[in-house]
Structures are given as structure tokens and as C-alpha cells.
Coordinates of C-alpha atoms in Angstrom, one line a residue:
Chain A
M1 CA 4.9 -116.4 -25.2
S2 CA 5.9 -115.4 -22.0
A3 CA 4.9 -113.4 -20.1
T4 CA 6.9 -111.4 -18.8
P5 CA 10.2 -108.4 -19.8
R6 CA 12.4 -109.6 -22.1
D7 CA 15.3 -110.7 -20.8
K8 CA 18.8 -108.5 -20.7
R9 CA 21.2 -110.2 -19.5
M10 CA 24.7 -109.9 -21.3
T11 CA 28.5 -110.1 -21.1
V12 CA 31.0 -107.5 -20.0
D13 CA 32.4 -107.8 -23.5
E14 CA 28.8 -107.9 -25.4
V15 CA 28.1 -104.6 -24.0
V16 CA 31.3 -103.5 -25.4
A17 CA 30.8 -104.5 -28.8
Q18 CA 27.7 -102.8 -29.3
L19 CA 29.5 -100.0 -28.5
R20 CA 30.7 -97.6 -31.9
D21 CA 34.5 -95.8 -32.6
G22 CA 33.4 -92.1 -32.3
M23 CA 30.6 -92.8 -29.6
T24 CA 29.8 -90.2 -26.6
I25 CA 30.1 -92.2 -23.6
G26 CA 28.2 -91.3 -19.9
I27 CA 30.2 -93.5 -17.6
G28 CA 28.6 -92.8 -14.2
G29 CA 29.8 -92.7 -10.8
W30 CA 31.1 -90.9 -9.1
G31 CA 34.9 -89.7 -8.9
P32 CA 36.3 -92.9 -6.7
R33 CA 32.8 -94.9 -6.4
R34 CA 31.5 -97.3 -7.9
K35 CA 32.2 -96.3 -11.0
P36 CA 31.4 -99.6 -13.9
M37 CA 35.0 -100.8 -13.7
A38 CA 34.3 -103.8 -15.3
L39 CA 32.3 -102.2 -18.5
V40 CA 36.0 -99.3 -18.7
R41 CA 38.2 -102.3 -18.5
A42 CA 36.7 -103.9 -21.3
I43 CA 36.4 -101.2 -23.3
L44 CA 40.5 -101.4 -22.8
R45 CA 40.6 -104.6 -24.0
S46 CA 38.9 -103.3 -27.5
D47 CA 39.6 -101.8 -30.1
L48 CA 37.7 -98.5 -29.5
T49 CA 38.7 -95.5 -30.2
D50 CA 37.9 -91.5 -30.8
L51 CA 35.2 -92.1 -27.9
T52 CA 33.9 -88.8 -26.2
I53 CA 33.3 -89.8 -22.4
V54 CA 31.6 -87.9 -19.5
S55 CA 32.1 -89.1 -16.5
W56 CA 32.0 -87.5 -12.8
G57 CA 36.1 -88.6 -13.1
G58 CA 38.4 -91.1 -11.4
A59 CA 40.5 -94.0 -12.6
D60 CA 37.7 -94.7 -15.0
V61 CA 39.2 -91.6 -16.8
G62 CA 43.3 -92.6 -15.8
L63 CA 43.0 -95.5 -17.7
L64 CA 41.1 -94.3 -20.9
V65 CA 42.8 -91.4 -21.4
R66 CA 45.8 -93.0 -20.6
A67 CA 45.1 -96.3 -23.4
G68 CA 44.3 -93.4 -25.5
K69 CA 40.8 -94.3 -26.3
V70 CA 39.2 -90.4 -25.9
R71 CA 39.1 -88.1 -28.2
R72 CA 37.3 -85.5 -25.6
L73 CA 36.8 -85.5 -22.3
V74 CA 33.5 -84.1 -20.0
Y75 CA 34.4 -83.4 -16.5
A76 CA 34.1 -81.6 -13.6
F77 CA 37.0 -82.5 -11.5
V78 CA 39.5 -86.0 -12.2
S79 CA 40.1 -87.6 -9.1
L80 CA 40.5 -90.8 -6.5
D81 CA 39.7 -89.1 -2.8
S82 CA 42.7 -90.6 -1.1
V83 CA 44.6 -90.4 -4.0
P84 CA 43.7 -86.3 -5.1
L85 CA 45.5 -86.1 -8.0
E86 CA 44.2 -89.0 -10.6
P87 CA 48.0 -89.6 -12.0
N88 CA 46.9 -90.3 -15.8
F89 CA 44.9 -88.2 -15.5
Q90 CA 47.6 -85.5 -15.5
R91 CA 50.0 -86.9 -17.4
A92 CA 47.8 -86.7 -19.8
R93 CA 46.6 -83.2 -19.6
Q94 CA 50.5 -82.1 -19.3
A95 CA 51.7 -84.2 -22.5
G96 CA 48.8 -82.8 -24.1
T97 CA 47.5 -86.8 -25.4
I98 CA 43.7 -85.8 -24.9
P99 CA 43.0 -83.4 -28.3
E100 CA 40.1 -81.7 -26.8
V101 CA 38.9 -80.7 -23.1
V102 CA 35.9 -79.9 -22.0
E103 CA 36.4 -78.9 -18.3
L104 CA 33.1 -77.4 -17.0
D105 CA 31.4 -76.3 -12.9
E106 CA 29.6 -79.3 -11.9
G107 CA 26.7 -78.3 -11.6
M108 CA 26.7 -77.1 -15.2
F109 CA 27.6 -80.7 -15.7
Q110 CA 24.7 -82.0 -14.0
T111 CA 22.4 -79.5 -15.8
G112 CA 23.9 -80.6 -18.2
L113 CA 22.4 -84.4 -18.1
R114 CA 19.6 -82.6 -16.8
A115 CA 19.3 -80.5 -20.3
A116 CA 19.3 -84.2 -21.9
A117 CA 17.2 -85.6 -19.4
Q118 CA 14.6 -83.2 -20.7
R119 CA 15.4 -83.2 -24.5
L120 CA 16.2 -79.9 -23.8
P121 CA 18.4 -77.9 -25.3
F122 CA 20.2 -76.5 -22.7
L123 CA 19.2 -75.9 -19.1
P124 CA 19.8 -71.6 -17.8
M125 CA 22.0 -71.4 -14.2
R126 CA 23.9 -68.8 -12.7
A127 CA 27.2 -70.7 -12.7
G128 CA 30.3 -70.8 -15.1
L129 CA 29.3 -66.7 -15.1
G130 CA 32.9 -64.7 -14.3
S131 CA 35.0 -67.8 -14.1
D132 CA 37.1 -69.3 -16.6
V133 CA 34.6 -72.4 -17.4
L134 CA 33.4 -69.9 -19.7
V135 CA 36.8 -68.4 -21.8
H136 CA 38.1 -71.9 -22.0
N137 CA 34.8 -72.9 -23.6
P138 CA 33.4 -70.6 -25.7
D139 CA 31.1 -72.7 -27.9
I140 CA 28.9 -72.1 -24.6
A141 CA 26.5 -69.8 -24.8
T142 CA 24.4 -67.1 -22.5
V143 CA 20.5 -66.1 -22.3
T144 CA 19.4 -63.5 -21.1
S145 CA 16.1 -64.2 -18.8
P146 CA 12.3 -63.1 -20.1
Y147 CA 11.5 -62.0 -17.0
A148 CA 12.4 -58.6 -15.4
D149 CA 13.6 -59.6 -11.5
P150 CA 10.5 -57.5 -9.6
E151 CA 12.4 -55.3 -7.6
T152 CA 15.5 -54.6 -9.8
G153 CA 13.6 -55.1 -13.3
V154 CA 17.1 -56.7 -14.6
Q155 CA 16.8 -59.4 -17.7
E156 CA 19.5 -62.4 -16.4
E157 CA 21.6 -63.2 -18.1
L158 CA 23.0 -66.6 -17.6
V159 CA 24.2 -69.5 -18.6
A160 CA 22.8 -71.7 -21.2
V161 CA 24.2 -75.4 -20.4
P162 CA 24.3 -77.0 -23.1
A163 CA 22.9 -80.9 -23.5
L164 CA 25.3 -83.2 -22.2
R165 CA 24.3 -86.2 -25.1
L166 CA 25.1 -89.4 -24.3
D167 CA 25.1 -92.4 -26.6
V168 CA 25.7 -94.4 -24.1
A169 CA 25.6 -94.8 -20.3
L170 CA 27.1 -96.8 -18.2
V171 CA 26.5 -97.1 -14.7
H172 CA 27.4 -100.3 -12.3
L173 CA 25.0 -100.6 -9.3
N174 CA 24.3 -103.4 -6.2
R175 CA 21.2 -105.9 -7.5
A176 CA 18.9 -105.4 -10.7
D177 CA 16.5 -108.3 -12.4
R178 CA 17.2 -109.1 -15.2
H179 CA 14.7 -106.8 -17.0
G180 CA 16.4 -104.0 -16.0
N181 CA 15.1 -102.6 -12.4
A182 CA 18.1 -102.0 -10.2
T183 CA 18.7 -101.1 -6.6
Y184 CA 21.5 -99.0 -4.9
L185 CA 22.3 -99.6 -0.8
G186 CA 25.2 -97.6 -0.7
P187 CA 24.4 -93.9 1.0
D188 CA 24.0 -91.9 -2.4
P189 CA 22.8 -92.8 -5.5
Y190 CA 25.1 -90.5 -7.6
F191 CA 24.0 -89.5 -10.6
D192 CA 23.3 -92.7 -12.0
D193 CA 19.3 -92.5 -13.5
L194 CA 20.0 -89.3 -14.5
F195 CA 23.0 -90.7 -17.0
A196 CA 20.3 -93.0 -17.5
M197 CA 17.7 -90.4 -19.3
A198 CA 20.5 -88.8 -20.6
A199 CA 21.7 -91.2 -23.3
D200 CA 20.3 -93.1 -25.9
R201 CA 20.9 -96.2 -24.1
T202 CA 22.2 -97.6 -21.2
Y203 CA 24.1 -101.2 -20.5
L204 CA 23.9 -101.6 -16.3
S205 CA 26.6 -103.9 -14.4
V206 CA 26.0 -105.7 -11.2
E207 CA 27.2 -107.1 -8.4
Q208 CA 24.3 -109.8 -8.3
V209 CA 21.4 -110.4 -10.5
V210 CA 17.9 -111.3 -8.5
D211 CA 14.6 -112.2 -9.0
T212 CA 12.3 -109.1 -9.4
A213 CA 11.2 -109.7 -5.5
G214 CA 14.0 -110.1 -4.7
L215 CA 14.4 -106.8 -5.4
T216 CA 12.6 -104.7 -2.4
V217 CA 11.8 -108.1 0.1
D218 CA 14.5 -106.4 2.4
T219 CA 15.2 -102.8 0.7
P220 CA 13.1 -100.1 0.1
V221 CA 11.2 -99.1 -2.7
Q222 CA 13.4 -95.7 -2.9
R223 CA 16.1 -97.7 -3.4
L224 CA 15.0 -98.5 -7.1
L225 CA 16.7 -96.5 -8.4
L226 CA 16.8 -97.6 -12.7
S227 CA 13.4 -99.4 -14.5
R228 CA 13.7 -101.5 -17.2
M229 CA 12.2 -98.8 -19.5
L230 CA 15.6 -97.2 -19.0
V231 CA 17.9 -100.0 -19.9
T232 CA 19.1 -101.9 -23.0
G233 CA 21.8 -104.2 -20.9
V234 CA 22.3 -105.7 -17.0
V235 CA 26.1 -107.8 -16.1
E236 CA 27.1 -109.5 -13.5
T237 CA 29.8 -108.9 -12.5
P238 CA 30.8 -109.7 -9.3
N239 CA 33.3 -106.9 -8.1
G240 CA 32.8 -105.0 -11.2
A241 CA 33.6 -101.7 -9.9
H242 CA 36.9 -102.2 -8.2
F243 CA 39.3 -100.5 -6.7
T244 CA 36.0 -98.5 -5.9
T245 CA 33.9 -98.7 -3.6
C246 CA 30.3 -100.3 -4.2
T247 CA 29.1 -100.3 -0.3
P248 CA 27.9 -101.8 1.6
D249 CA 29.4 -104.8 -0.9
Y250 CA 32.9 -103.8 -0.5
E251 CA 34.8 -100.6 0.3
R252 CA 37.6 -98.6 -1.8
D253 CA 40.2 -100.7 -2.3
E254 CA 43.1 -98.6 -0.3
P255 CA 45.9 -101.1 -1.7
F256 CA 44.8 -101.7 -4.4
Q257 CA 44.3 -98.3 -5.5
K258 CA 47.6 -97.6 -4.2
A259 CA 49.7 -99.5 -6.3
Y260 CA 47.7 -98.1 -9.2
A261 CA 48.4 -95.0 -8.7
A262 CA 52.2 -95.3 -8.6
A263 CA 52.6 -97.1 -10.8
A264 CA 50.3 -94.6 -13.0
A265 CA 52.8 -91.3 -11.9
A266 CA 56.1 -93.5 -12.2
S267 CA 57.9 -94.3 -15.2
D268 CA 56.1 -96.3 -18.5
E269 CA 57.8 -99.5 -18.1
D270 CA 56.3 -99.5 -14.6
W271 CA 52.8 -98.8 -16.3
A272 CA 53.6 -101.7 -18.3
A273 CA 54.7 -104.0 -16.1
F274 CA 51.3 -102.8 -14.4
E275 CA 49.0 -103.8 -17.2
E276 CA 50.5 -106.5 -18.1
R277 CA 49.8 -108.5 -15.2
F278 CA 46.5 -106.9 -14.3
L279 CA 44.6 -105.4 -17.4
S280 CA 45.6 -107.5 -19.7
G281 CA 43.9 -110.4 -20.0
D282 CA 40.3 -110.7 -19.2
E283 CA 37.4 -109.3 -16.4
A284 CA 37.7 -112.8 -14.5
A285 CA 41.6 -113.0 -14.4
Y286 CA 42.5 -109.1 -13.6
Q287 CA 39.6 -110.6 -10.5
R288 CA 42.3 -113.5 -10.6
A289 CA 45.1 -111.5 -10.7
V290 CA 43.9 -109.0 -8.2
R291 CA 43.6 -111.6 -5.6
A292 CA 47.0 -112.7 -5.8
F293 CA 48.2 -109.3 -5.2
H294 CA 46.6 -109.7 -2.0
E295 CA 47.7 -112.1 -1.2
E296 CA 51.0 -110.8 -1.4
Q297 CA 49.9 -107.7 0.3
A298 CA 48.9 -110.6 3.5
Chain B
M1 CA 46.9 -79.0 29.9
S2 CA 49.0 -76.2 29.3
E3 CA 46.6 -73.5 27.5
Q4 CA 48.7 -71.9 24.9
A5 CA 47.1 -71.6 21.7
T6 CA 48.8 -73.5 18.4
R7 CA 49.5 -71.8 15.4
A8 CA 47.0 -74.3 14.2
D9 CA 44.2 -74.1 17.6
V10 CA 44.0 -70.5 16.0
C11 CA 43.6 -71.6 12.7
A12 CA 40.8 -73.3 13.8
A13 CA 39.2 -71.0 16.3
A14 CA 39.9 -68.2 12.8
I15 CA 37.9 -70.9 10.7
A16 CA 35.0 -71.4 13.3
D17 CA 34.4 -66.9 13.8
A18 CA 34.1 -67.4 9.9
F19 CA 30.7 -68.9 10.5
R20 CA 29.8 -67.9 13.5
D21 CA 26.7 -65.5 12.4
D22 CA 25.7 -68.3 9.5
G23 CA 22.4 -69.0 11.1
E24 CA 20.8 -71.9 10.5
L25 CA 23.1 -73.3 7.5
F26 CA 24.9 -76.1 5.5
A27 CA 28.9 -75.2 6.7
S28 CA 30.7 -77.1 3.5
P29 CA 34.3 -77.4 4.8
M30 CA 36.1 -79.3 2.8
G31 CA 39.7 -80.2 4.6
L32 CA 40.9 -81.2 7.6
L33 CA 40.6 -77.4 9.4
P34 CA 38.0 -76.4 8.4
M35 CA 36.4 -79.3 8.8
L36 CA 37.7 -78.6 12.6
G37 CA 37.2 -75.2 12.3
V38 CA 32.9 -75.4 12.0
R39 CA 32.1 -78.1 14.2
L40 CA 33.7 -75.7 16.1
A41 CA 31.4 -73.3 15.5
K42 CA 29.2 -75.1 15.9
L43 CA 29.9 -76.3 19.3
T44 CA 30.4 -72.7 20.4
S45 CA 29.4 -69.4 19.2
N46 CA 26.6 -71.3 16.0
P47 CA 24.5 -74.1 17.6
D48 CA 21.8 -74.4 14.3
L49 CA 24.7 -75.0 11.8
V50 CA 23.9 -78.0 9.7
I51 CA 26.9 -80.1 9.4
S52 CA 27.3 -83.3 7.0
D53 CA 29.8 -86.0 7.8
G54 CA 32.0 -84.9 3.7
E55 CA 29.1 -87.3 1.9
S56 CA 25.7 -88.1 2.0
L57 CA 24.6 -87.6 5.4
F58 CA 23.2 -84.7 7.7
L59 CA 24.7 -85.5 11.4
A60 CA 22.8 -84.2 14.1
G61 CA 25.5 -84.3 16.8
V62 CA 29.1 -82.6 16.4
P63 CA 31.3 -86.3 16.1
P64 CA 35.5 -86.4 16.5
L65 CA 36.9 -85.9 13.2
F66 CA 36.5 -88.5 10.7
A67 CA 34.3 -90.6 13.5
K68 CA 31.4 -92.1 12.5
G69 CA 27.8 -94.3 13.9
V70 CA 26.4 -90.1 15.7
V71 CA 22.5 -89.5 14.9
V72 CA 21.7 -88.6 11.6
E73 CA 19.2 -85.7 10.8
G74 CA 18.9 -85.8 7.3
W75 CA 20.6 -87.2 3.2
I76 CA 22.8 -85.2 1.3
P77 CA 23.8 -86.8 -1.4
F78 CA 26.3 -85.3 -3.8
R79 CA 23.2 -84.9 -6.5
K80 CA 21.2 -82.5 -3.1
V81 CA 24.3 -80.1 -2.3
F82 CA 23.1 -78.7 -5.9
D83 CA 19.8 -77.3 -5.3
V84 CA 21.0 -76.5 -1.9
V85 CA 24.3 -74.4 -3.7
A86 CA 21.3 -73.5 -5.8
H87 CA 19.1 -71.7 -3.4
G88 CA 21.8 -70.7 -1.6
R89 CA 21.8 -71.6 2.2
R90 CA 25.5 -72.5 2.0
H91 CA 28.5 -71.7 3.7
V92 CA 31.7 -73.8 2.4
M93 CA 34.9 -73.3 2.7
M94 CA 37.3 -74.8 0.0
G95 CA 40.7 -75.1 -0.6
A96 CA 42.7 -72.6 -3.3
T97 CA 45.8 -74.0 -5.3
Q98 CA 46.0 -70.4 -5.8
V99 CA 44.1 -66.8 -4.4
D100 CA 44.7 -64.0 -6.0
R101 CA 44.5 -59.6 -5.2
H102 CA 41.3 -60.4 -6.4
G103 CA 40.1 -62.8 -4.2
N104 CA 39.7 -64.6 -7.9
Q105 CA 41.0 -69.2 -7.1
N106 CA 42.2 -71.4 -8.7
I107 CA 42.2 -75.7 -8.6
S108 CA 41.6 -76.2 -11.9
A109 CA 46.0 -76.1 -13.5
I110 CA 49.2 -74.7 -12.5
G111 CA 49.9 -72.5 -16.6
D112 CA 48.3 -72.5 -19.9
F113 CA 45.1 -74.4 -19.1
D114 CA 45.2 -75.5 -22.7
R115 CA 48.8 -77.3 -21.7
P116 CA 49.3 -77.1 -18.1
R117 CA 52.5 -77.5 -15.8
R118 CA 50.3 -78.8 -13.1
Q119 CA 47.0 -80.8 -13.8
L120 CA 45.2 -80.3 -10.9
L121 CA 41.7 -81.9 -9.4
G122 CA 39.6 -79.3 -12.3
S123 CA 37.0 -76.7 -11.1
R124 CA 35.1 -78.9 -9.7
G125 CA 32.4 -77.0 -7.8
A126 CA 33.7 -73.6 -6.6
P127 CA 32.4 -71.4 -10.5
G128 CA 28.6 -72.5 -9.3
N129 CA 29.4 -72.0 -5.5
T130 CA 30.8 -68.1 -5.6
V131 CA 28.6 -66.9 -7.2
N132 CA 25.9 -68.3 -5.6
N133 CA 26.0 -68.7 -2.2
R134 CA 28.6 -68.0 0.6
T135 CA 32.5 -68.7 -0.1
S136 CA 35.7 -68.7 2.3
Y137 CA 38.8 -70.3 1.5
W138 CA 41.3 -71.8 3.3
V139 CA 45.5 -72.2 2.8
P140 CA 46.9 -73.7 5.0
K141 CA 50.8 -73.3 3.5
H142 CA 50.3 -68.9 3.7
S143 CA 53.2 -68.4 -0.1
P144 CA 53.7 -66.3 -2.4
R145 CA 53.2 -69.2 -5.5
V146 CA 49.4 -69.7 -3.1
F147 CA 48.8 -65.8 -3.5
V148 CA 49.3 -64.7 -6.6
E149 CA 49.3 -61.7 -8.9
Q150 CA 47.1 -63.2 -11.2
V151 CA 45.1 -66.7 -11.2
D152 CA 46.5 -69.3 -13.6
V153 CA 42.8 -70.5 -14.5
V154 CA 39.5 -68.9 -12.4
S155 CA 37.5 -70.9 -10.8
G156 CA 36.1 -69.8 -8.2
V157 CA 35.3 -65.9 -9.2
G158 CA 35.8 -62.3 -7.0
P159 CA 33.9 -59.5 -6.5
A160 CA 35.3 -57.7 -10.2
R161 CA 35.0 -60.6 -12.5
A162 CA 31.9 -61.4 -11.0
R163 CA 30.9 -58.2 -11.5
E164 CA 32.4 -57.4 -15.1
A165 CA 30.4 -60.9 -16.3
G166 CA 26.7 -58.5 -14.9
P167 CA 23.7 -58.5 -12.0
A168 CA 22.8 -62.7 -12.3
A169 CA 26.7 -63.2 -11.5
A170 CA 27.0 -60.8 -9.1
R171 CA 24.1 -60.7 -7.4
F172 CA 24.9 -63.6 -4.4
N173 CA 28.8 -63.8 -5.1
D174 CA 29.7 -63.3 -1.3
I175 CA 33.2 -64.1 -1.4
H176 CA 33.6 -64.2 2.8
R177 CA 37.3 -64.6 4.2
V178 CA 39.7 -66.2 3.3
V179 CA 41.7 -68.1 6.3
S180 CA 45.8 -69.0 6.1
N181 CA 48.3 -70.0 8.2
L182 CA 49.2 -66.7 8.3
A183 CA 46.1 -64.3 8.6
V184 CA 43.0 -63.9 8.4
L185 CA 42.0 -61.4 5.3
D186 CA 38.5 -60.4 3.6
V187 CA 38.4 -58.8 0.0
R188 CA 36.9 -55.7 1.3
G189 CA 40.5 -54.3 0.9
E190 CA 40.3 -51.1 -2.4
G191 CA 38.8 -52.2 -5.3
D192 CA 37.3 -55.9 -3.4
T193 CA 41.1 -56.7 -3.0
L194 CA 42.4 -58.5 -0.2
R195 CA 43.1 -57.1 2.5
V196 CA 44.5 -58.5 5.8
L197 CA 41.7 -58.5 8.6
S198 CA 44.0 -60.2 11.6
L199 CA 47.8 -61.5 11.8
H200 CA 47.8 -64.6 13.7
P201 CA 49.4 -64.6 17.2
G202 CA 53.5 -64.0 16.4
V203 CA 53.2 -62.5 12.8
G204 CA 54.6 -59.8 12.0
A205 CA 53.1 -57.8 8.8
D206 CA 56.1 -58.4 6.9
E207 CA 56.3 -61.6 7.1
V208 CA 53.2 -62.3 5.2
R209 CA 54.0 -59.3 2.6
E210 CA 57.4 -62.1 2.2
A211 CA 55.0 -64.7 2.1
T212 CA 52.7 -63.0 0.0
G213 CA 52.9 -62.7 -4.2
F214 CA 50.7 -59.1 -4.7
D215 CA 50.9 -56.1 -2.7
L216 CA 49.4 -56.7 0.3
D217 CA 47.1 -54.5 2.2
V218 CA 47.8 -54.1 6.0
P219 CA 46.4 -51.8 7.3
A220 CA 48.5 -50.0 10.1
D221 CA 46.4 -50.7 13.1
V222 CA 45.7 -54.3 11.9
V223 CA 45.0 -56.7 14.5
T224 CA 45.7 -59.6 16.1
T225 CA 43.8 -62.8 15.7
R226 CA 41.7 -64.0 18.7
E227 CA 43.4 -67.1 20.7
P228 CA 41.0 -69.7 21.2
T229 CA 39.1 -69.9 24.5
L230 CA 40.2 -72.2 27.2
E231 CA 36.2 -74.1 26.8
E232 CA 37.7 -74.0 22.3
L233 CA 41.3 -74.9 23.5
V234 CA 39.2 -78.0 25.3
I235 CA 36.8 -79.2 22.6
I236 CA 39.8 -79.0 20.0
R237 CA 42.1 -80.7 21.4
E238 CA 39.6 -83.7 23.8
V239 CA 36.8 -83.8 21.6
L240 CA 37.4 -82.8 18.6
D241 CA 40.2 -83.8 17.2
P242 CA 42.8 -85.9 20.6
K243 CA 44.8 -87.3 17.9
G244 CA 46.3 -84.2 16.6
L245 CA 46.0 -84.7 12.8
R246 CA 45.0 -80.7 12.8
F247 CA 49.2 -80.5 12.9
K248 CA 49.2 -82.8 9.7
E249 CA 48.0 -79.8 7.6
V250 CA 49.5 -76.8 10.4
P251 CA 53.2 -78.4 12.4
A252 CA 52.6 -77.0 15.9

């Protein structure tokens, strides 16, 4: 009998095999930073469709909407930072090919995840009041405080941000053990632990799988962001956040991002050529194609 | 060094002035000129300002634009920014693709939201900022396309909309300044509408009216935006922006 917790290692394709049409999938990271891109690419290769995607959006959103995988998109922004507007997202919005969009304020987005993580139907906040976020999302209700303000006597009417329940969260961190305990080594945890708590199941991709003891041998314990009790599967995918950042393992691949954005903003033929070159094979083929791309650039 | 301030220098000083009376709070600039102006304020009128690297660190020093390797005084990852927003000890200066007569701002989409003519970033933090903490806007190109009668999508909430939405929305709504390449404005005009506080040196009232897509209140006795002091010019040119990055946003 094993005296250690379960070994949860799997492949990206094994993760995607556990996803279903119509699922609500939260994608961790933030904009063009530490996105679980290898998992996103695996979804692109699959037959999955009709997805609800919940994301601080970057190229993950752009790629999935361009591929027609998304029925409903929940976001507060979609950006590549050095390329401010995500061209695939922009194109899809302007062509009306995302059937349902839920554009929230960023703080509302976090609050919705918090409500889900706390198994609450909603949490109150001010954000959204007076803005078109409430106009364009008429299903988002307000709630009257049961408590009068001690000074004014007013019972404030606040936004009741509905819980953003996720079937699955996909996140990418720097290191994990085989059981799903994981650390981020960059400057910002983003919201990956919150995504995990808002989800029924979390699949984690990492740069490197190490022994449990190795997680804290050179890293403060405060950097342990995810506990294995929140993690269903662990995938080792070196360079798996490419072309987003995975600080300090690597920074954003700006030349590649530029090529991506140019292809996305160009003709259908240009995009098809980009897809054929980079996205038609498996993850190993993708990484080979990226290396070849950089050899050409050099 | 020429003592003649460029328009970009004037804008930097005007932005700095928007933060001068804030005391000790998180000054959160979006974009290059706001970052320059906030750092200028910290080096001159308001050394108590708390500034960040725009990502996850509070900076103890005041580094040149996009410089790295300074002393860090705190940690402000994205998740903690929203705590500060709700707490209120923050003054954000955001961009605005559109601003209307009533000080509503749009960074979401141009045209009909359901099928936009042009999709922009998304509402980002604008709805929350404007009902929680002090908010200013920076417009590098004052034009009738930016200053419109009515924004297509209300991301940032102006005072009238906040009032209509009730006490919870109006309580902390504080649209402080709109700084453009032509003028400094606020929202204390008639019925809480945009009005001109000062015109930048060399800018006439008619020029600003023509560059604005609605009837703009320019008081007859409107003053000229102050010129940066020699000290400020030295700081801008030799310390904060020696490469002249500001001229990409506001050409000299």
C-alpha cells in the first residue's frame, strides 16, 4: 500500500478527454500572463464545442473564439498588453460570432469567483452600479442592504454579483509535485487559487514536476498557491504557457505574439497559414514549430 | 537646456497637479503620460503618493519610465488592487476612448454593444473605479470622436448616472479631472457636466470647442494651464523621461 497521496500526473490530451461539450471552463493567468496555453491548444485540437469560457482574457480567449469553441464568454477585458486589443477576439465580437457575451467589471469578475469559491449564490459590491454592465447583463440583480447606514440611515442598494461557478479550472504554474501541490515563482499569483476553489475540478499544468520536498527547498512556503486537495490532474508541460509569460522561467515571446496578432488581424488565408504551421499538430509539434520560427528570426 | 516647455511637459505638470492634494494614497496611472505625471507629483508636490511598477510592486523610489531595479516597499498583485479600490485609498487615471458631456467614459466598444463596430478592451475596472475611488481621465488626442455627446457604452460612471443609480453608487463617485492635450477639465459644470478649468498655453477656447463633440462650457475668464517650473522641466527631461517617450503620446 502506498503511503503517499495519489499520483495525479497526466497528459494534456488526457485532461481534454475529461472535458465535455457545454462545460463552463475557467482559465487562469491574466491577459497575456501565465496562461495554460498547452491545455488551450489541446482544446483547439479536440472536438469540444459549445463551451462557456470564464477568463481574464488574452490569447486563450482569442484562439478559442476564433476556432468557434465558445458559446458564452465571461470576461472583463481581453488584451495582449503590448498589443492592446486581441485581434481574434475583436474580430469575433465585430462579426457577432460569440453567441453570448457577459462583460463584467474586473472587480465583479473576482467577486463572482469568490462567491462561487465560498458556495454562495452571490456577493454584494458597488462595482457595476450606474454602468452599462448592468444594462447589458439584465440578469444581474441588485440587493438592498438589510442594514441602515449609521450616519445617513440609508439602506444601500448594491450589486448582487452572481457566483461564477466553474465545472473545470485550467491553470499553469511554475512547479508542482505529482500530487498537485504547486508554487508560482513569478511576482503575481493572479487568481489561480480562486479559480480552483470556484471549480468542481482543477487541472494544473506546470513547467516542472518536482518532489514534494523540492517545492520549498529554495522557495518560501508562501509561494505554495495550490493545495493538492484542489487539484484533479497535474501535467508537466515545459514552455506550456508560451507565448504568454511564465516568469521567471520565461517572459512573453514578443516576436511570436506579434506574428500571432498580425496573422489574426490579416486575411482568412493568413490565419489558416498560421494555424497550419503552429496549431495543426500536437504540443510537441507546436514547440518544434516555435523553435523553427525563432531560428528563422535569428 | 531650453526653458520652453513642450505641450507634453505641460500635460505632465497638469497631470501631476491632479494628484497634488491626494496625500498618502495609491496613485494608479494607466498609460505613459499619466505615469510620468504621477511620478512628477511624487518628486515635487506630493511625496506621500504610493506608486507601483504597474504590475505587482509598490516602489519606494521614483524611477525613470520603464526602468527596473529600484527599492520595493510593498506588494500589490492584481488581486490586492481590487481590495484597495473597494477600500477607496486610490486615485486612478485611466484612458478613455470616449468621454461624454456628463463625464461618462467608454473603453468597452464603439457602436452597438451587441454587435460593435469596433470592439475595445472591455470595461476593465472602470465601473468599479468610478463608484469606489477617485478617478481621472487622460485623453492624448482631444477630438470630437473622443468627446462625444453620449458614450456608446458606459464603462466609467459620471456623477449624474451615479446619482440616478442611488446612494451606494454616488457615495464615493469622484470624477476629479480630465486632462487632454488641449485643456484641463472637471465635471463641475452646470448639472455636473464637463467644463474647462484651464486651456494649455497657445490653445484658444474655439480650438477646444471645435475639438469637442458637444457644446462645451468654457468660462470667459478661463485661465491658462500653468507652465512647468524649471525644476519640473529638469525632472521630466533629465530624470523621468530622458528618452522623450512622452512625445509619442503628445508630439512636441
